[in-house]
Amino acid sequence: MMNHINKQKIIYFPNSQNPRWLVRSDKIGEFWRILPRNGFRGKVKSVFVRIIFPKLRSLLPYVNSEMLGAHFLYLGVDDGKQTQLSIILKKNFLVIEKFCICKNSYVFISKEAEILKKISVSRTSNFPQFISFEQGKLKYYGAIQKVGFTPKIKNHRKKLIDALAHFYRHFPISMNDEGILTCMSHGDLNKWNMFIDKNNKLHIFDFETTREAPLGFDLATSYVNEFNYTYFLTVLREDFIILASLLDFYDFQIELQMQKILEMI
């Protein structure tokens, strides 16, 4: 990714021993704008990066290297996908390049490219907008976060239901031989891969693990760790019925659908 021309001061975050991010020194004051702000830990981290991190600029370890025009480089986590991101922060949007660092990661990135290309036709801010996919590099426009997604806020859940309805309309929804409604799903939807953007729309990203699943599965993975189990079941049931109605599905067996969803989470 890096070479030795046009070198700049690059700062490690959170530390040089186990960096998750590389941040261009002249962009450190804007780094907070792209970090997730979900939950208490996310909010604390955002405050630290926005207020304290820039003041430590002169004390932080750094390297002189080249980011090939990127403002931030996300090094990823050890989740088996082995993908990395380069990000350019514009005034109202992000330009993101996701690239492979091993053969295995190509499978995930090519799958995401296929999905983004299909859903970008609707031009909704609920999802990243596809630009190109060449030589293992997926390029797309991303939204800028306003606040993190909080499932306990009913209005946030409404925004999620609306966004998922937009997503599912791009793919066939069918009833299988068991009487289960199935569709293309995000596959790993949780509060860390969605947020409320500057236009107050819910923005969903990271479509690397999309797969066929029961309708309602994405709601379940978004809620399961956020409520006590009894309330989780109540909220999931209520929101699934709303989602199904938005997609014009009324004739199904809710108990059978719920059972299948719960078997998969």
GROMACS .gro file of C-alpha atoms in nm:
model
  265
    1MET     CA    1   0.000   0.000   0.000
    2MET     CA    2   0.280   0.243   0.088
    3ASN     CA    3   0.594   0.360  -0.092
    4HIS     CA    4   0.857   0.624  -0.022
    5ILE     CA    5   0.752   0.921  -0.235
    6ASN     CA    6   0.574   1.232  -0.107
    7LYS     CA    7   0.625   1.118   0.251
    8GLN     CA    8   0.403   1.259   0.524
    9LYS     CA    9   0.385   1.226   0.900
   10ILE     CA   10   0.157   0.932   0.980
   11ILE     CA   11   0.027   0.871   1.332
   12TYR     CA   12  -0.078   0.535   1.473
   13PHE     CA   13  -0.411   0.489   1.652
   14PRO     CA   14  -0.470   0.372   1.921
   15ASN     CA   15  -0.099   0.283   1.961
   16SER     CA   16   0.205   0.185   1.760
   17GLN     CA   17   0.221  -0.170   1.901
   18ASN     CA   18  -0.125  -0.270   1.781
   19PRO     CA   19  -0.249   0.001   1.545
   20ARG     CA   20  -0.603  -0.014   1.410
   21TRP     CA   21  -0.569   0.309   1.212
   22LEU     CA   22  -0.304   0.517   1.038
   23VAL     CA   23  -0.395   0.886   1.045
   24ARG     CA   24  -0.232   1.158   0.840
   25SER     CA   25  -0.101   1.416   1.087
   26ASP     CA   26  -0.264   1.712   0.913
   27LYS     CA   27  -0.604   1.533   0.935
   28ILE     CA   28  -0.590   1.439   1.302
   29GLY     CA   29  -0.839   1.714   1.393
   30GLU     CA   30  -1.102   1.555   1.166
   31PHE     CA   31  -1.040   1.191   1.259
   32TRP     CA   32  -1.334   1.189   1.502
   33ARG     CA   33  -1.578   1.244   1.215
   34ILE     CA   34  -1.526   0.893   1.076
   35LEU     CA   35  -1.506   0.691   1.399
   36PRO     CA   36  -1.809   0.488   1.515
   37ARG     CA   37  -1.996   0.649   1.805
   38ASN     CA   38  -2.207   0.356   1.918
   39GLY     CA   39  -2.272   0.298   2.285
   40PHE     CA   40  -2.088   0.445   2.581
   41ARG     CA   41  -1.743   0.329   2.470
   42GLY     CA   42  -1.789   0.472   2.123
   43LYS     CA   43  -1.897   0.810   2.259
   44VAL     CA   44  -1.604   0.822   2.502
   45LYS     CA   45  -1.361   0.734   2.221
   46SER     CA   46  -1.514   1.003   2.000
   47VAL     CA   47  -1.471   1.270   2.269
   48PHE     CA   48  -1.111   1.159   2.326
   49VAL     CA   49  -1.027   1.169   1.955
   50ARG     CA   50  -1.204   1.502   1.901
   51ILE     CA   51  -1.068   1.694   2.201
   52ILE     CA   52  -0.761   1.525   2.352
   53PHE     CA   53  -0.601   1.335   2.063
   54PRO     CA   54  -0.515   1.648   1.856
   55LYS     CA   55  -0.348   1.808   2.161
   56LEU     CA   56  -0.114   1.510   2.185
   57ARG     CA   57  -0.003   1.543   1.824
   58SER     CA   58   0.357   1.642   1.905
   59LEU     CA   59   0.393   1.359   2.160
   60LEU     CA   60   0.256   1.073   1.952
   61PRO     CA   61   0.486   0.823   1.777
   62TYR     CA   62   0.479   0.852   1.401
   63VAL     CA   63   0.637   0.734   1.080
   64ASN     CA   64   0.716   0.927   0.765
   65SER     CA   65   0.541   0.744   0.486
   66GLU     CA   66   0.303   0.783   0.193
   67MET     CA   67  -0.073   0.723   0.211
   68LEU     CA   68  -0.129   0.748  -0.166
   69GLY     CA   69  -0.368   1.040  -0.123
   70ALA     CA   70  -0.571   0.887   0.162
   71HIS     CA   71  -0.640   1.077   0.484
   72PHE     CA   72  -0.697   0.764   0.693
   73LEU     CA   73  -0.606   0.399   0.655
   74TYR     CA   74  -0.805   0.137   0.846
   75LEU     CA   75  -0.594  -0.174   0.899
   76GLY     CA   76  -0.887  -0.400   0.983
   77VAL     CA   77  -0.937  -0.665   1.248
   78ASP     CA   78  -0.857  -1.034   1.260
   79ASP     CA   79  -1.204  -1.149   1.149
   80GLY     CA   80  -1.101  -1.377   0.867
   81LYS     CA   81  -1.192  -1.128   0.593
   82GLN     CA   82  -0.854  -0.952   0.588
   83THR     CA   83  -0.965  -0.633   0.416
   84GLN     CA   84  -0.839  -0.278   0.465
   85LEU     CA   85  -0.981   0.066   0.388
   86SER     CA   86  -0.834   0.392   0.265
   87ILE     CA   87  -1.057   0.692   0.330
   88ILE     CA   88  -1.064   1.046   0.194
   89LEU     CA   89  -1.283   1.284   0.392
   90LYS     CA   90  -1.474   1.536   0.183
   91LYS     CA   91  -1.706   1.809   0.313
   92ASN     CA   92  -2.027   1.605   0.289
   93PHE     CA   93  -1.920   1.250   0.206
   94LEU     CA   94  -1.636   0.997   0.216
   95VAL     CA   95  -1.446   0.841  -0.073
   96ILE     CA   96  -1.356   0.489   0.036
   97GLU     CA   97  -1.139   0.222  -0.122
   98LYS     CA   98  -1.157  -0.130   0.019
   99PHE     CA   99  -0.880  -0.360  -0.091
  100CYS     CA  100  -0.757  -0.716  -0.049
  101ILE     CA  101  -0.451  -0.812   0.150
  102CYS     CA  102  -0.479  -1.184   0.077
  103LYS     CA  103  -0.657  -1.422  -0.164
  104ASN     CA  104  -0.932  -1.494   0.087
  105SER     CA  105  -1.034  -1.128   0.113
  106TYR     CA  106  -1.105  -1.111  -0.262
  107VAL     CA  107  -1.408  -1.336  -0.212
  108PHE     CA  108  -1.559  -1.094   0.041
  109ILE     CA  109  -1.481  -0.777  -0.152
  110SER     CA  110  -1.612  -0.911  -0.483
  111LYS     CA  111  -1.936  -1.013  -0.310
  112GLU     CA  112  -1.975  -0.665  -0.163
  113ALA     CA  113  -1.901  -0.505  -0.500
  114GLU     CA  114  -2.179  -0.706  -0.660
  115ILE     CA  115  -2.428  -0.603  -0.390
  116LEU     CA  116  -2.332  -0.234  -0.392
  117LYS     CA  117  -2.353  -0.214  -0.769
  118LYS     CA  118  -2.708  -0.350  -0.754
  119ILE     CA  119  -2.841  -0.135  -0.469
  120SER     CA  120  -2.669   0.185  -0.586
  121VAL     CA  121  -2.922   0.206  -0.868
  122SER     CA  122  -3.177   0.352  -0.623
  123ARG     CA  123  -2.936   0.634  -0.525
  124THR     CA  124  -3.055   0.629  -0.163
  125SER     CA  125  -2.826   0.753   0.116
  126ASN     CA  126  -2.916   0.441   0.315
  127PHE     CA  127  -2.623   0.262   0.151
  128PRO     CA  128  -2.278   0.337   0.005
  129GLN     CA  129  -2.276   0.435  -0.360
  130PHE     CA  130  -2.074   0.211  -0.591
  131ILE     CA  131  -1.799   0.373  -0.802
  132SER     CA  132  -1.583   0.089  -0.934
  133PHE     CA  133  -1.434  -0.253  -0.871
  134GLU     CA  134  -1.099  -0.318  -1.037
  135GLN     CA  135  -0.799  -0.538  -0.956
  136GLY     CA  136  -0.936  -0.633  -0.615
  137LYS     CA  137  -1.013  -0.274  -0.512
  138LEU     CA  138  -1.369  -0.166  -0.440
  139LYS     CA  139  -1.428   0.209  -0.452
  140TYR     CA  140  -1.746   0.377  -0.328
  141TYR     CA  141  -1.893   0.691  -0.171
  142GLY     CA  142  -1.984   0.669   0.196
  143ALA     CA  143  -2.194   0.890   0.424
  144ILE     CA  144  -2.065   1.091   0.720
  145GLN     CA  145  -2.189   0.985   1.059
  146LYS     CA  146  -2.402   1.213   1.275
  147VAL     CA  147  -2.479   0.975   1.564
  148GLY     CA  148  -2.444   0.604   1.625
  149PHE     CA  149  -2.733   0.364   1.586
  150THR     CA  150  -2.909   0.295   1.919
  151PRO     CA  151  -3.167   0.014   1.900
  152LYS     CA  152  -3.331   0.123   2.225
  153ILE     CA  153  -3.443   0.443   2.052
  154LYS     CA  154  -3.768   0.362   1.872
  155ASN     CA  155  -3.711   0.621   1.600
  156HIS     CA  156  -3.374   0.460   1.521
  157ARG     CA  157  -3.545   0.123   1.482
  158LYS     CA  158  -3.801   0.282   1.248
  159LYS     CA  159  -3.517   0.416   1.035
  160LEU     CA  160  -3.363   0.069   1.028
  161ILE     CA  161  -3.690  -0.090   0.916
  162ASP     CA  162  -3.723   0.166   0.635
  163ALA     CA  163  -3.362   0.110   0.524
  164LEU     CA  164  -3.397  -0.268   0.523
  165ALA     CA  165  -3.718  -0.242   0.321
  166HIS     CA  166  -3.524  -0.037   0.062
  167PHE     CA  167  -3.251  -0.303   0.056
  168TYR     CA  168  -3.482  -0.604   0.023
  169ARG     CA  169  -3.675  -0.449  -0.267
  170HIS     CA  170  -3.364  -0.498  -0.484
  171PHE     CA  171  -3.382  -0.877  -0.445
  172PRO     CA  172  -3.645  -1.152  -0.475
  173ILE     CA  173  -3.836  -1.244  -0.159
  174SER     CA  174  -3.992  -1.588  -0.165
  175MET     CA  175  -4.162  -1.840   0.059
  176ASN     CA  176  -3.980  -2.174   0.076
  177ASP     CA  177  -4.130  -2.521   0.117
  178GLU     CA  178  -4.132  -2.479   0.496
  179GLY     CA  179  -4.347  -2.167   0.467
  180ILE     CA  180  -4.055  -1.936   0.561
  181LEU     CA  181  -4.010  -1.600   0.389
  182THR     CA  182  -3.648  -1.579   0.271
  183CYS     CA  183  -3.445  -1.305   0.106
  184MET     CA  184  -3.096  -1.170   0.058
  185SER     CA  185  -2.974  -1.045   0.395
  186HIS     CA  186  -2.685  -0.829   0.515
  187GLY     CA  187  -2.568  -1.131   0.713
  188ASP     CA  188  -2.380  -0.953   0.991
  189LEU     CA  189  -2.589  -0.647   1.072
  190ASN     CA  190  -2.524  -0.486   1.410
  191LYS     CA  191  -2.479  -0.138   1.554
  192TRP     CA  192  -2.114  -0.125   1.440
  193ASN     CA  193  -2.196  -0.129   1.069
  194MET     CA  194  -2.471   0.131   1.059
  195PHE     CA  195  -2.528   0.484   1.182
  196ILE     CA  196  -2.753   0.786   1.144
  197ASP     CA  197  -2.601   1.017   0.882
  198LYS     CA  198  -2.604   1.394   0.846
  199ASN     CA  199  -2.937   1.375   0.659
  200ASN     CA  200  -3.094   1.178   0.949
  201LYS     CA  201  -3.109   0.864   0.734
  202LEU     CA  202  -2.987   0.530   0.862
  203HIS     CA  203  -2.677   0.431   0.666
  204ILE     CA  204  -2.581   0.061   0.643
  205PHE     CA  205  -2.240  -0.055   0.522
  206ASP     CA  206  -2.010  -0.363   0.509
  207PHE     CA  207  -2.197  -0.598   0.276
  208GLU     CA  208  -1.916  -0.855   0.263
  209THR     CA  209  -2.115  -1.138   0.425
  210THR     CA  210  -2.450  -1.110   0.246
  211ARG     CA  211  -2.642  -1.436   0.217
  212GLU     CA  212  -2.988  -1.584   0.186
  213ALA     CA  213  -3.168  -1.588   0.522
  214PRO     CA  214  -3.517  -1.567   0.671
  215LEU     CA  215  -3.678  -1.226   0.637
  216GLY     CA  216  -3.627  -1.059   0.974
  217PHE     CA  217  -3.282  -1.210   1.036
  218ASP     CA  218  -3.112  -0.870   0.999
  219LEU     CA  219  -3.347  -0.721   1.258
  220ALA     CA  220  -3.263  -1.003   1.497
  221THR     CA  221  -2.885  -0.962   1.470
  222SER     CA  222  -2.928  -0.586   1.518
  223TYR     CA  223  -3.128  -0.627   1.840
  224VAL     CA  224  -3.018  -0.951   2.005
  225ASN     CA  225  -2.740  -0.807   2.224
  226GLU     CA  226  -2.919  -0.481   2.301
  227PHE     CA  227  -3.219  -0.589   2.515
  228ASN     CA  228  -3.303  -0.848   2.775
  229TYR     CA  229  -3.424  -1.160   2.595
  230THR     CA  230  -3.794  -1.123   2.672
  231TYR     CA  231  -3.806  -0.764   2.547
  232PHE     CA  232  -3.588  -0.858   2.251
  233LEU     CA  233  -3.854  -1.109   2.139
  234THR     CA  234  -4.130  -0.850   2.178
  235VAL     CA  235  -3.946  -0.582   1.980
  236LEU     CA  236  -3.835  -0.827   1.710
  237ARG     CA  237  -4.187  -0.955   1.659
  238GLU     CA  238  -4.341  -0.607   1.640
  239ASP     CA  239  -4.078  -0.469   1.405
  240PHE     CA  240  -4.081  -0.776   1.182
  241ILE     CA  241  -4.457  -0.736   1.126
  242ILE     CA  242  -4.402  -0.370   1.031
  243LEU     CA  243  -4.118  -0.465   0.793
  244ALA     CA  244  -4.323  -0.741   0.628
  245SER     CA  245  -4.615  -0.503   0.575
  246LEU     CA  246  -4.386  -0.248   0.407
  247LEU     CA  247  -4.291  -0.524   0.165
  248ASP     CA  248  -4.658  -0.618   0.113
  249PHE     CA  249  -4.635  -0.953   0.293
  250TYR     CA  250  -4.929  -1.027   0.520
  251ASP     CA  251  -5.005  -1.397   0.467
  252PHE     CA  252  -4.735  -1.583   0.662
  253GLN     CA  253  -4.698  -1.779   0.985
  254ILE     CA  254  -4.540  -1.539   1.232
  255GLU     CA  255  -4.452  -1.807   1.490
  256LEU     CA  256  -4.284  -2.025   1.228
  257GLN     CA  257  -4.092  -1.725   1.092
  258MET     CA  258  -3.978  -1.621   1.442
  259GLN     CA  259  -3.868  -1.975   1.522
  260LYS     CA  260  -3.652  -1.995   1.210
  261ILE     CA  261  -3.495  -1.654   1.274
  262LEU     CA  262  -3.408  -1.746   1.633
  263GLU     CA  263  -3.251  -2.075   1.522
  264MET     CA  264  -3.001  -1.881   1.311
  265ILE     CA  265  -2.877  -1.619   1.557
   0.00000   0.00000   0.00000
